[in-house]
Short mmCIF file of C-alpha atoms and ligand atoms in Angstrom, two decimals:
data_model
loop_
_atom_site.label_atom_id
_atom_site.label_comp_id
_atom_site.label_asym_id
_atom_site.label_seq_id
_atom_site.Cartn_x
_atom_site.Cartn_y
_atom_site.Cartn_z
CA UNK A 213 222.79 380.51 8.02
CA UNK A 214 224.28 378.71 11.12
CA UNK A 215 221.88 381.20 13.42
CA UNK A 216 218.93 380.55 11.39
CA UNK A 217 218.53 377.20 11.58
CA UNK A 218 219.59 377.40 15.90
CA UNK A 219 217.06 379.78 15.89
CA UNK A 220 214.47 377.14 14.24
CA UNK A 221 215.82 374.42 16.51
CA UNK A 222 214.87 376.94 19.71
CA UNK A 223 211.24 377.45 18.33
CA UNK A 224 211.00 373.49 17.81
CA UNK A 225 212.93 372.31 21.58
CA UNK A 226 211.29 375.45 23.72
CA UNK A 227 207.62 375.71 23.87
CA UNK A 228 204.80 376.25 26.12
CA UNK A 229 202.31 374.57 27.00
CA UNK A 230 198.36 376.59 27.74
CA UNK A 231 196.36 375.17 30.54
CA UNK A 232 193.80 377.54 32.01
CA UNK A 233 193.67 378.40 35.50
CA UNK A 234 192.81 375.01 37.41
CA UNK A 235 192.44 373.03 34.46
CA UNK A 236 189.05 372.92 34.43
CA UNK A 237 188.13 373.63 31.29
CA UNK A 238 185.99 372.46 28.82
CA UNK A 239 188.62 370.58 26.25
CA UNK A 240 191.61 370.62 28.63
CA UNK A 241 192.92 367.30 28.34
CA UNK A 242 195.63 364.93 30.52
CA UNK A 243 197.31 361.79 29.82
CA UNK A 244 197.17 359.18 33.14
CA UNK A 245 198.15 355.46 33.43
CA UNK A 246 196.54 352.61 34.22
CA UNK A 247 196.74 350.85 37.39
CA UNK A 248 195.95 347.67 35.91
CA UNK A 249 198.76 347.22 33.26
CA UNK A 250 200.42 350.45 32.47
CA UNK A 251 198.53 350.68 29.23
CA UNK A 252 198.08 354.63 28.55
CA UNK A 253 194.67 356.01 29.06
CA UNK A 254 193.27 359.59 27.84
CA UNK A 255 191.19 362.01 29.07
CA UNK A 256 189.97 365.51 28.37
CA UNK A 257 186.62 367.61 30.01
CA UNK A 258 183.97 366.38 28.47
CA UNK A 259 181.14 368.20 31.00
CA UNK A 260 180.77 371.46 28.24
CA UNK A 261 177.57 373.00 26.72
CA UNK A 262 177.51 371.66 22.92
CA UNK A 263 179.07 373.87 21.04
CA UNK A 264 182.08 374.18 22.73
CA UNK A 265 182.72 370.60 23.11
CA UNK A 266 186.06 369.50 21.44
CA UNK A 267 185.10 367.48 18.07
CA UNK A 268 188.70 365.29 17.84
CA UNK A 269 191.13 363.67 20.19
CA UNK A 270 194.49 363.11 19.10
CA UNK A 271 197.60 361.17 20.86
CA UNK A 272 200.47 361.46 19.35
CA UNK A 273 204.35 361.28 19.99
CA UNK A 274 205.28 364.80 19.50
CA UNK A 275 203.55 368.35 19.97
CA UNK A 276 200.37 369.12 17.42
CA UNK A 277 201.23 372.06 18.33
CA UNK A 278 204.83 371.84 17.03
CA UNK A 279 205.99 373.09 13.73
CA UNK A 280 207.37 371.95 10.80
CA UNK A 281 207.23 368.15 11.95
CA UNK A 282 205.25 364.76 11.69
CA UNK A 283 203.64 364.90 15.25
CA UNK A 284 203.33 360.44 14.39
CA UNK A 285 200.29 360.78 15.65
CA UNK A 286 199.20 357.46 17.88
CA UNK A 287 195.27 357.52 17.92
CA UNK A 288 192.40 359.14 16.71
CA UNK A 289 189.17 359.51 18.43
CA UNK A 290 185.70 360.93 18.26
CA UNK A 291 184.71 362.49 21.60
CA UNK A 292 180.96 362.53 20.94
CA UNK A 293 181.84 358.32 21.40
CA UNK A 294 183.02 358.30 24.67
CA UNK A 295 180.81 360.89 26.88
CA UNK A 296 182.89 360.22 30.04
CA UNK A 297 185.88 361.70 28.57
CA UNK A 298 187.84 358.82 29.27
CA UNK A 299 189.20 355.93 27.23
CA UNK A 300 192.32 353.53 27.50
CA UNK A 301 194.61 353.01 24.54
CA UNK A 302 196.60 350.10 23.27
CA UNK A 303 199.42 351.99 23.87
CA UNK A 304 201.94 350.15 26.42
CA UNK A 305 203.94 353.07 29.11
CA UNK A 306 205.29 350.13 30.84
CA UNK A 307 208.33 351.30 32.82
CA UNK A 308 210.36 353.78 30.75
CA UNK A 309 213.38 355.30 31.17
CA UNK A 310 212.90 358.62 32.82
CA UNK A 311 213.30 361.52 30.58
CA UNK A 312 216.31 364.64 31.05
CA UNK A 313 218.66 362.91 32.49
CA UNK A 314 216.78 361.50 35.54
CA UNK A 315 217.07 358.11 35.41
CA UNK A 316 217.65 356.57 38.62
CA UNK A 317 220.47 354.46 36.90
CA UNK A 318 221.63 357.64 34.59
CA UNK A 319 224.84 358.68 36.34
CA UNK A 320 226.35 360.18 33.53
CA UNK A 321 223.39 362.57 32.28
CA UNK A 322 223.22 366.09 34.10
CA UNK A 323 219.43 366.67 35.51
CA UNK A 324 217.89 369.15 34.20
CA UNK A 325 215.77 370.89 36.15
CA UNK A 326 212.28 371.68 35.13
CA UNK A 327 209.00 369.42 33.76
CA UNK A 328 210.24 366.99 30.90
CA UNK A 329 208.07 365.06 28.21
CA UNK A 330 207.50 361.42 28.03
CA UNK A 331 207.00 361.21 24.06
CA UNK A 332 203.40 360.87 24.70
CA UNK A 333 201.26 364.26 23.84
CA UNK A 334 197.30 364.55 23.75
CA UNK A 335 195.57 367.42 22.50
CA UNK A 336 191.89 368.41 21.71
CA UNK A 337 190.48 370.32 18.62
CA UNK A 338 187.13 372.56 17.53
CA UNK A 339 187.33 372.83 13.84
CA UNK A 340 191.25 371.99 13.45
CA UNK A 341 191.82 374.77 16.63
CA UNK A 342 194.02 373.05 19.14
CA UNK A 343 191.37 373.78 22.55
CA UNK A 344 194.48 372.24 24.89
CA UNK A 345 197.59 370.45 24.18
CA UNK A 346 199.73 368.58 27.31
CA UNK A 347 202.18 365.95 27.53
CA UNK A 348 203.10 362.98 29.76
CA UNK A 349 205.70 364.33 32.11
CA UNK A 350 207.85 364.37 34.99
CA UNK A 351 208.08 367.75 37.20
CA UNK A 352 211.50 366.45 39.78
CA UNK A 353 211.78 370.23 40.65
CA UNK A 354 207.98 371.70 40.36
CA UNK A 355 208.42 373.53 43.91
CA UNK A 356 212.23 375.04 42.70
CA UNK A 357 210.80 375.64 39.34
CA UNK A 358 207.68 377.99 41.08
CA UNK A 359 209.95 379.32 44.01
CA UNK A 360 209.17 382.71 43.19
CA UNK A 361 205.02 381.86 44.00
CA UNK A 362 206.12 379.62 46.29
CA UNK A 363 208.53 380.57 48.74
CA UNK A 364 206.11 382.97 51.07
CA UNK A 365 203.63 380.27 51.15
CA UNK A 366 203.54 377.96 54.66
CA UNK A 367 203.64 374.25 53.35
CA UNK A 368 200.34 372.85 55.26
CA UNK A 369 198.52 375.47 53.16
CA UNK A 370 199.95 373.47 49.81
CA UNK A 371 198.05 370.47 47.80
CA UNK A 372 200.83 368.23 47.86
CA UNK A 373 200.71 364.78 45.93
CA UNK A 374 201.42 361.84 47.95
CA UNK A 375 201.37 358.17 47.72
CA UNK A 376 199.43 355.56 50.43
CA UNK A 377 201.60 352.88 51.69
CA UNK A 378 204.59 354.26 49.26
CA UNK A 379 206.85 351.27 49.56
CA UNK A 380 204.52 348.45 48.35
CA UNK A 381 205.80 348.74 44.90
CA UNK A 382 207.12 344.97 44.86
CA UNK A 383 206.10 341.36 45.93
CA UNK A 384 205.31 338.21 43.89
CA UNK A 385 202.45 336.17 43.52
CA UNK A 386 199.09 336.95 42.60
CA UNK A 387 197.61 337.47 46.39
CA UNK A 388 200.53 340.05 46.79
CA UNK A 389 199.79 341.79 43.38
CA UNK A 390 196.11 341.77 43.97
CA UNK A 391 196.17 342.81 48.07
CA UNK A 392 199.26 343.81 49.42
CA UNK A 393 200.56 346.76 46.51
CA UNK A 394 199.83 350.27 46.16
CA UNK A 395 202.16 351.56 43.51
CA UNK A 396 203.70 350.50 40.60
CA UNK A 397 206.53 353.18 40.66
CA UNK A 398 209.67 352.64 43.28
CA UNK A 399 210.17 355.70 45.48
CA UNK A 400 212.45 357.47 43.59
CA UNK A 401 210.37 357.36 40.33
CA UNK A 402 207.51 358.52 42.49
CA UNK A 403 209.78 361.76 43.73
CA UNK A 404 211.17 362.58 39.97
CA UNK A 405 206.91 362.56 38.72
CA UNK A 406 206.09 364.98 41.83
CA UNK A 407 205.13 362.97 44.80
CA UNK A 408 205.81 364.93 47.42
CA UNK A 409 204.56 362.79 50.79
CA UNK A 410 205.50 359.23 51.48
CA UNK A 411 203.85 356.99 53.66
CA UNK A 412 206.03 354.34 55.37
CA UNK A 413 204.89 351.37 57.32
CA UNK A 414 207.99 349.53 59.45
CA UNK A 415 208.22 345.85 59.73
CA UNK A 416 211.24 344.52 61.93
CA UNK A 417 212.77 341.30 61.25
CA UNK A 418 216.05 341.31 64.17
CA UNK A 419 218.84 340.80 62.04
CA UNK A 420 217.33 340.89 58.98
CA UNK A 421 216.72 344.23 59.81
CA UNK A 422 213.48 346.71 59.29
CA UNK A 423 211.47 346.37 56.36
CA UNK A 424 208.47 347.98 54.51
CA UNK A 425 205.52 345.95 55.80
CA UNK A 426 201.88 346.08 54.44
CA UNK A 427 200.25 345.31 57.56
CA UNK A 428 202.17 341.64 58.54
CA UNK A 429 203.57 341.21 55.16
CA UNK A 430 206.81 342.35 54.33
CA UNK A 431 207.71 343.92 51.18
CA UNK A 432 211.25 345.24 50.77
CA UNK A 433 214.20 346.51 53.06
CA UNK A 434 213.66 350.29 54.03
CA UNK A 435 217.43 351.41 53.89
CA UNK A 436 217.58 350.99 50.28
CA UNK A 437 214.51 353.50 49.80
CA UNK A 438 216.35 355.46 52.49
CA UNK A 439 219.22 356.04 49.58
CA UNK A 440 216.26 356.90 47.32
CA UNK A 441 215.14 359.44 49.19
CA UNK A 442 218.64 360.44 49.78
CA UNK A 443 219.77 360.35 45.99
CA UNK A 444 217.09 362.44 45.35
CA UNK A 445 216.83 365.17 47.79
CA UNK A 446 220.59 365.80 46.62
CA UNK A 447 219.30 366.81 43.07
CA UNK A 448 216.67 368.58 44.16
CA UNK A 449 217.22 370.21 47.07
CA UNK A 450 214.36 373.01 47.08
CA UNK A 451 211.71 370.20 47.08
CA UNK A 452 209.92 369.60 50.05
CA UNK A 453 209.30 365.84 51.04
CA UNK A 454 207.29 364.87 54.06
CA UNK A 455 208.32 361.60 55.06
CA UNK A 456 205.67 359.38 57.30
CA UNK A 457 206.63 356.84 59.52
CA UNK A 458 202.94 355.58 59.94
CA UNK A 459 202.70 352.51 61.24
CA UNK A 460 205.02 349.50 62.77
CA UNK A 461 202.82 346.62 62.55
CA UNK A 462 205.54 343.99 62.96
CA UNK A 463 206.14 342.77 65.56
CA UNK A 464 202.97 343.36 67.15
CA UNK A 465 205.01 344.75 69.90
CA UNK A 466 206.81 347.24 68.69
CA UNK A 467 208.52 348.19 71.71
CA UNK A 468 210.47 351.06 72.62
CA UNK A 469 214.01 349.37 72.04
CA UNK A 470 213.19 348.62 68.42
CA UNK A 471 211.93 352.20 68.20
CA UNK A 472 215.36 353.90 69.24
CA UNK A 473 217.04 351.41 66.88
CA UNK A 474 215.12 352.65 64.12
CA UNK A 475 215.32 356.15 64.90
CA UNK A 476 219.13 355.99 64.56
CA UNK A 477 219.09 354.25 61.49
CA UNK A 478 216.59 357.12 60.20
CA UNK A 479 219.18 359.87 61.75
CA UNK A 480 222.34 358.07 60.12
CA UNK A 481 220.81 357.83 56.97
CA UNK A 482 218.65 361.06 56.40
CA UNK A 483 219.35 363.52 59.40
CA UNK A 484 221.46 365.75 57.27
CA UNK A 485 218.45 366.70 55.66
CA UNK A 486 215.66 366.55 58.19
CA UNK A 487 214.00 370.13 59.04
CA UNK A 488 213.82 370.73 62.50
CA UNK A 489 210.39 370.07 63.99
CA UNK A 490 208.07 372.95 64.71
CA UNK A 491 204.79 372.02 66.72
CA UNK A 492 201.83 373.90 67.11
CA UNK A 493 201.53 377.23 65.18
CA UNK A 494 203.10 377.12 61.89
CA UNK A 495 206.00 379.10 61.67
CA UNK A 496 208.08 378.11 58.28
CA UNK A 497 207.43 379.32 55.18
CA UNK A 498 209.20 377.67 52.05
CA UNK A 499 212.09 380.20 51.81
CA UNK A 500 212.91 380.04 55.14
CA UNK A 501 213.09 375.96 54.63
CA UNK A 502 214.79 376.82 51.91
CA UNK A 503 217.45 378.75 53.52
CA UNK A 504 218.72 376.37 56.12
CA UNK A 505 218.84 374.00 53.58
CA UNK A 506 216.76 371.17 55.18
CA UNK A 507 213.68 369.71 52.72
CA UNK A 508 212.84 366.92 54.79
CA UNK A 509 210.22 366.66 57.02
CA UNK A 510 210.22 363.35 59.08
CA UNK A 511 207.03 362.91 60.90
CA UNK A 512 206.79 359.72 63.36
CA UNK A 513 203.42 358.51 64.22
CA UNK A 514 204.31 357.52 68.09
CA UNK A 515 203.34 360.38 70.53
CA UNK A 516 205.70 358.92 73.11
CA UNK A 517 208.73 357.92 71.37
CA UNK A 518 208.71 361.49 69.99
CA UNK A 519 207.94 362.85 73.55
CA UNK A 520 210.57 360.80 74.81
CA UNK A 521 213.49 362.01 72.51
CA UNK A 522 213.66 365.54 73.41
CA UNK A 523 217.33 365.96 71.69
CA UNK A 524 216.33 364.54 68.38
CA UNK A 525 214.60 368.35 67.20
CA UNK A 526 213.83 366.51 63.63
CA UNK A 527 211.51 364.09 64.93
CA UNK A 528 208.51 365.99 63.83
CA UNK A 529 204.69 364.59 66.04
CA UNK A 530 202.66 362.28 64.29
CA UNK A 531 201.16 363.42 61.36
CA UNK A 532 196.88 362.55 60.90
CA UNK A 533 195.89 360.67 58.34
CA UNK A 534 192.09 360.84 57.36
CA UNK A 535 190.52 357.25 56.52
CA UNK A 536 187.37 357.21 55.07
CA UNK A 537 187.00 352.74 55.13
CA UNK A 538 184.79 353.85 52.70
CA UNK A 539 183.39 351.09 50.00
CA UNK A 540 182.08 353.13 47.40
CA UNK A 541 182.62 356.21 45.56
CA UNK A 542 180.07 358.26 46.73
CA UNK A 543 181.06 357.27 50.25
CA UNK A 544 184.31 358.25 49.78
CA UNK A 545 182.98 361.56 48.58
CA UNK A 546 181.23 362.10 51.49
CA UNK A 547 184.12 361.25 53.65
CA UNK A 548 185.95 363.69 51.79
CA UNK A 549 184.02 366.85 51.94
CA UNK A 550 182.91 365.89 55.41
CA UNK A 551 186.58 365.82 56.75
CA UNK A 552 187.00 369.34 55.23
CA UNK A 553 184.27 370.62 56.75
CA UNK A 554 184.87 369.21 60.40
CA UNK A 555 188.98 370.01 60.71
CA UNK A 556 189.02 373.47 61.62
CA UNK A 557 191.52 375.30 61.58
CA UNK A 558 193.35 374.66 65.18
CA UNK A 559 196.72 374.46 66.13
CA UNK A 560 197.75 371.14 65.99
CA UNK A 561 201.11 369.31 67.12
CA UNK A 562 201.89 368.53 63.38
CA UNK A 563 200.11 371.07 61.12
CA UNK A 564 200.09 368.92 57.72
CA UNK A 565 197.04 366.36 57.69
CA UNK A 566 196.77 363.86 54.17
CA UNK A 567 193.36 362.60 52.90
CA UNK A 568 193.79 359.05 51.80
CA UNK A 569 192.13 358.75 48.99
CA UNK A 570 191.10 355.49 48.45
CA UNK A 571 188.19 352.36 48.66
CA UNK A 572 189.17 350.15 50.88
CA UNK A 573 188.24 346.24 49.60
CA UNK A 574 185.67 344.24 51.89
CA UNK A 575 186.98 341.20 53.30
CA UNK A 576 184.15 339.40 51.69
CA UNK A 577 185.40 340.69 48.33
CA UNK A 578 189.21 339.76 49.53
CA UNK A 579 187.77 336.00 50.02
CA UNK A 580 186.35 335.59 46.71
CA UNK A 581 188.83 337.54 44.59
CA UNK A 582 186.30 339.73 42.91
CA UNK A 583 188.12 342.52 43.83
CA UNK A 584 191.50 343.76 44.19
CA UNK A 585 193.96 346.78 44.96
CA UNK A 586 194.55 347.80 41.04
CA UNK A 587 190.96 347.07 39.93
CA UNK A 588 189.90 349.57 42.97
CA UNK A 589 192.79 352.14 42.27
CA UNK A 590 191.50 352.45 38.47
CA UNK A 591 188.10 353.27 39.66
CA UNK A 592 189.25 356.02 42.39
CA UNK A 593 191.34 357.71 40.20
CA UNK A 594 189.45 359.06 37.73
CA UNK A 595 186.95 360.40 40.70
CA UNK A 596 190.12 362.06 42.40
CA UNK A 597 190.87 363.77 39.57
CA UNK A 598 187.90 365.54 39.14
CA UNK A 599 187.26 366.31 43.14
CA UNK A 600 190.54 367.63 43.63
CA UNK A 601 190.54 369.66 40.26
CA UNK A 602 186.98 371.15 40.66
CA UNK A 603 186.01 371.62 44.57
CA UNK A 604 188.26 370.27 47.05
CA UNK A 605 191.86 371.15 45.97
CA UNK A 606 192.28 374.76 47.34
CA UNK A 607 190.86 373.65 51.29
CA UNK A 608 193.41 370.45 51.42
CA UNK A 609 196.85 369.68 52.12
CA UNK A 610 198.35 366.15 51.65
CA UNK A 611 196.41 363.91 49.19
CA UNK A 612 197.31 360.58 48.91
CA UNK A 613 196.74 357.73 46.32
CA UNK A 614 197.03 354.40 45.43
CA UNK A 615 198.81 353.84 41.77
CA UNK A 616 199.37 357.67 41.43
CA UNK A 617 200.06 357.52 37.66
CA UNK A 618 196.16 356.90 36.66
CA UNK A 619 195.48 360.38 38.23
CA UNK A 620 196.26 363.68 37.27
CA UNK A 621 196.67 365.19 41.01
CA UNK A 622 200.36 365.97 40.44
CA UNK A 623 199.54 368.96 38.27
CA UNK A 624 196.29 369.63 39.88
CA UNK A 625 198.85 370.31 43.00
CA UNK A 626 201.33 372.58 41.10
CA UNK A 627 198.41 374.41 39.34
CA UNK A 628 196.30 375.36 42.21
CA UNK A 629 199.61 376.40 44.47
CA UNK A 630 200.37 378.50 42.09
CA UNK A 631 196.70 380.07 41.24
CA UNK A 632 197.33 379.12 37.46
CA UNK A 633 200.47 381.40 37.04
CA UNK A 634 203.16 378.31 37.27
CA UNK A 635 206.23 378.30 34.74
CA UNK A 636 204.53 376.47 32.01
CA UNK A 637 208.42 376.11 29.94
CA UNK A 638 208.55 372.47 28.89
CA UNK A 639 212.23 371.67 27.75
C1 LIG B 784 184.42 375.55 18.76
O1 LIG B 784 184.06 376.08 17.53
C2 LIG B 784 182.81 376.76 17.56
C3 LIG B 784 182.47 377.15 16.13
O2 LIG B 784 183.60 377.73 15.48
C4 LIG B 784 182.90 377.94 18.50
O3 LIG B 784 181.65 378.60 18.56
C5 LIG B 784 183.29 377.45 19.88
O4 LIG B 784 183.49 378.52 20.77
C6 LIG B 784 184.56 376.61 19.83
N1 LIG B 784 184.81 376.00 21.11
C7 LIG B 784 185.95 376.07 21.75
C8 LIG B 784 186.03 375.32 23.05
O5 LIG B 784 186.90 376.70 21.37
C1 LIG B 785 222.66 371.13 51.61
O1 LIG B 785 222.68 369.95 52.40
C2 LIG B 785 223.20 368.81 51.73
C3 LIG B 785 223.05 367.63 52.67
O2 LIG B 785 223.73 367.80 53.84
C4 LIG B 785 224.65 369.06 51.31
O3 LIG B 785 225.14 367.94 50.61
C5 LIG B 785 224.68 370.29 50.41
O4 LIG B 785 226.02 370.59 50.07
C6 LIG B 785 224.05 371.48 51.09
N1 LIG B 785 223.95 372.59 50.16
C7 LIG B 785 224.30 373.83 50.47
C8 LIG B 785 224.13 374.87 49.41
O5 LIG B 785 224.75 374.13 51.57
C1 LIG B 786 220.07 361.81 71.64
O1 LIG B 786 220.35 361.10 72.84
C2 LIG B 786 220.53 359.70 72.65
C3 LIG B 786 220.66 359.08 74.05
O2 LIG B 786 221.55 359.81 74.85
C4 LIG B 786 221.76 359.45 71.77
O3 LIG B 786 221.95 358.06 71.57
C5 LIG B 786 221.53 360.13 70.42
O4 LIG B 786 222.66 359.99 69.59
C6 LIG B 786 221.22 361.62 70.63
N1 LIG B 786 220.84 362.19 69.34
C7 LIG B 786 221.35 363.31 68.86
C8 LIG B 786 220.79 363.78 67.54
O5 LIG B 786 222.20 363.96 69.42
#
């Protein structure tokens, strides 16, 4: 009796979860949010000859492919209505608490490694057949949970998720919330979904200390992420984060003494993680990363200061960053695939290289309000999703976005690292 029904609870707690190689199938479906208000949006591969197309849509809080329970399903749609394979719900994600125990506040609950479930699931049917069934979820140990595919492989030949100008998740005021953010999700939110590069520009304010800046506005103190980042690589310890000192726009003179200040701050408050830096020919594969227990690459984008500092090994060169300033989507495109073409494949002093993936606003635009940061985000994403997924995913390395939850590049990443064979186990 007792094992019978622990048996039944197994079947119902421990399933899988089928995504074909890539994703890219007809059907396959993913769950994203929306930059603009956090409403949940759904999407699912609607490019398919006739026949196979899926004929339902379903959202719902539990599995459809569970047993023996009401799935309360959310929404029902036609696909044949919305040809782009794309529509936005009513349903509110807001900010929720983050599932299995890895809260950023949850000091009591053990984190468990492994992807967990938001209770948000999509799935698409032919006749009643499920075609593809996936949930809304964080992955806080995707490289651990794949070390086995993963721990040959050098990291610069990775797709790793990453997020532009990673700090400006905060601000007031409409001109902030319109120009000045990038994310919606602080940094340790963005770590626990997958993110796996972070893009810091350094503002210093003398005794106030060094901020996050977008450009001449600051946003928020940096220590405080520093903890984040901290916090986190302590519960995960086999994830690899690359962490990008970009820019110091503030003061405009940046000089060297404000430099060495901030490079102790960075060694006080992260060294004991920092891998030491390698430059030209890449030499470190994951295991060996792995093995001396150091997941944190710090790259800092100031030739000389790094030149200069010959005893701090973790200072890793600066790391390039591909803008395309491009103002439409089919620019961007172009930027894209034109950057992948033109690389090569030449030693470099930093091997990794991030595309940043995203419109930048015209200043005429800017002056009237008609656009603005979350309005562009919402547009990119959906684009990124597909270029990544179907053609330029296997030739990159770092991609990074604005408002990373209304694209799916997360598990575009883990899926193409590990050719389609990743641990699929959901718990
Ligand atoms: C959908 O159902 C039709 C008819 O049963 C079948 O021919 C087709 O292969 C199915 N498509 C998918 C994607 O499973
Ligand atoms: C790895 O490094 C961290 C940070 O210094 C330390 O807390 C942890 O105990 C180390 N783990 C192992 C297995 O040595
Ligand atoms: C490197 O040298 C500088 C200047 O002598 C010193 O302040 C700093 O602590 C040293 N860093 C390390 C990691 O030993």
């Amino acid at each position: 009796m007792t094992r019978a029904c622990c048996v039944l609870l197994i079947l119902q707690i421990t399933f899988t979860y089928y995504v074909d190689a890539y994703n890219n199938k007809c059907g396959n479906v993913h769950l994203t949010v929306s930059a603009r208000d956090s409403y949940l949006e759904i999407n699912w591969i609607a490019e398919c000859p006739k026949p196979l197309h899926p004929d339902e849509i379903i959202l719902s809080r539990k599995n459809m492919a569970g047993r023996d329970e009401d799935p309360e399903i959310l929404l029902r749609v036609k696909p044949s209505e919305y040809p782009d394979g794309y529509l936005k719900t009513k349903v509110k994600f807001g900010h929720p608490f983050l599932p299995g125990g890895w809260d950023y506040n949850d000091e009591v609950g053990s984190k468990a490694p492994g992807p967990h479930c938001f209770p948000y699931w999509l799935a698409s049917f032919n006749n009643s057949h499920i075609i593809d069934t996936r949930c809304l979820a964080i992955q806080p140990t995707w490289m651990a949970d794949n070390k086995d595919l993963l721990a040959d492989r050098y990291l610069d030949t990775l797709l790793l998720p990453g997020t532009h100008n990673s700090g400006a998740f905060l601000g007031e005021g409409t001109f902030q919330e319109q120009f000045i953010l990038n994310q919606d999700r602080d940094i340790w939110t963005q770590l626990v979904f997958g993110i796996r590069y972070l893009d810091f520009r350094i503002g210093f304010y003398g005794s106030q200390g060094f901020f996050l800046n977008h450009d001449k506005f600051r946003i928020q103190e940096v220590r405080p992420l520093f903890q984040q980042i901290k916090k986190f690589l302590l519960a995960s310890p086999k994830e690899m984060i690359i962490l990008d000192f970009h820019r110091f726009p503030y003061p405009s003179k940046f000089s060297e003494d404000i430099h060495n200040q901030f490079v102790k701050i960075v060694h006080e408050d992260l060294g004991e993680f920092a891998a030491t830096a390698l430059s030209g020919i890449r030499t470190t594969k994951l295991h060996e990363f792995w093995t001396f227990n150091k997941s944190l690459i710090i790259c800092y984008n100031n030739q000389p200061i790094v030149e200069s500092k010959k005893n701090e090994t973790w200072l890793w060169h600066p790391l390039r960053q591909y803008w395309g300033d491009a103002r439409s989507l089919p620019d961007l495109k172009r930027h894209i695939r034109k950057v992948i073409d033109e690389r090569g494949d030449l030693p470099k002093a930093n091997p990794f290289w991030a595309l940043m993936a995203e419109l930048t606003p015209r200043p005429i635009d800017i002056f009237f309000g008609t656009y603005n940061l979350r309005k562009l985000a919402q547009e990119t994403n959906k684009e990124i999703t597909k270029w990544f997924r179907d053609e330029y995913g296997k030739e990159s390395n770092i991609v990074a976005t604005d408002y990373f939850l209304g694209n799916d590049i997360i598990d575009i990443a883990i899926d193409i690292n590990t050719r389609g064979n990743r641990d699929k186990t959901i718990l």
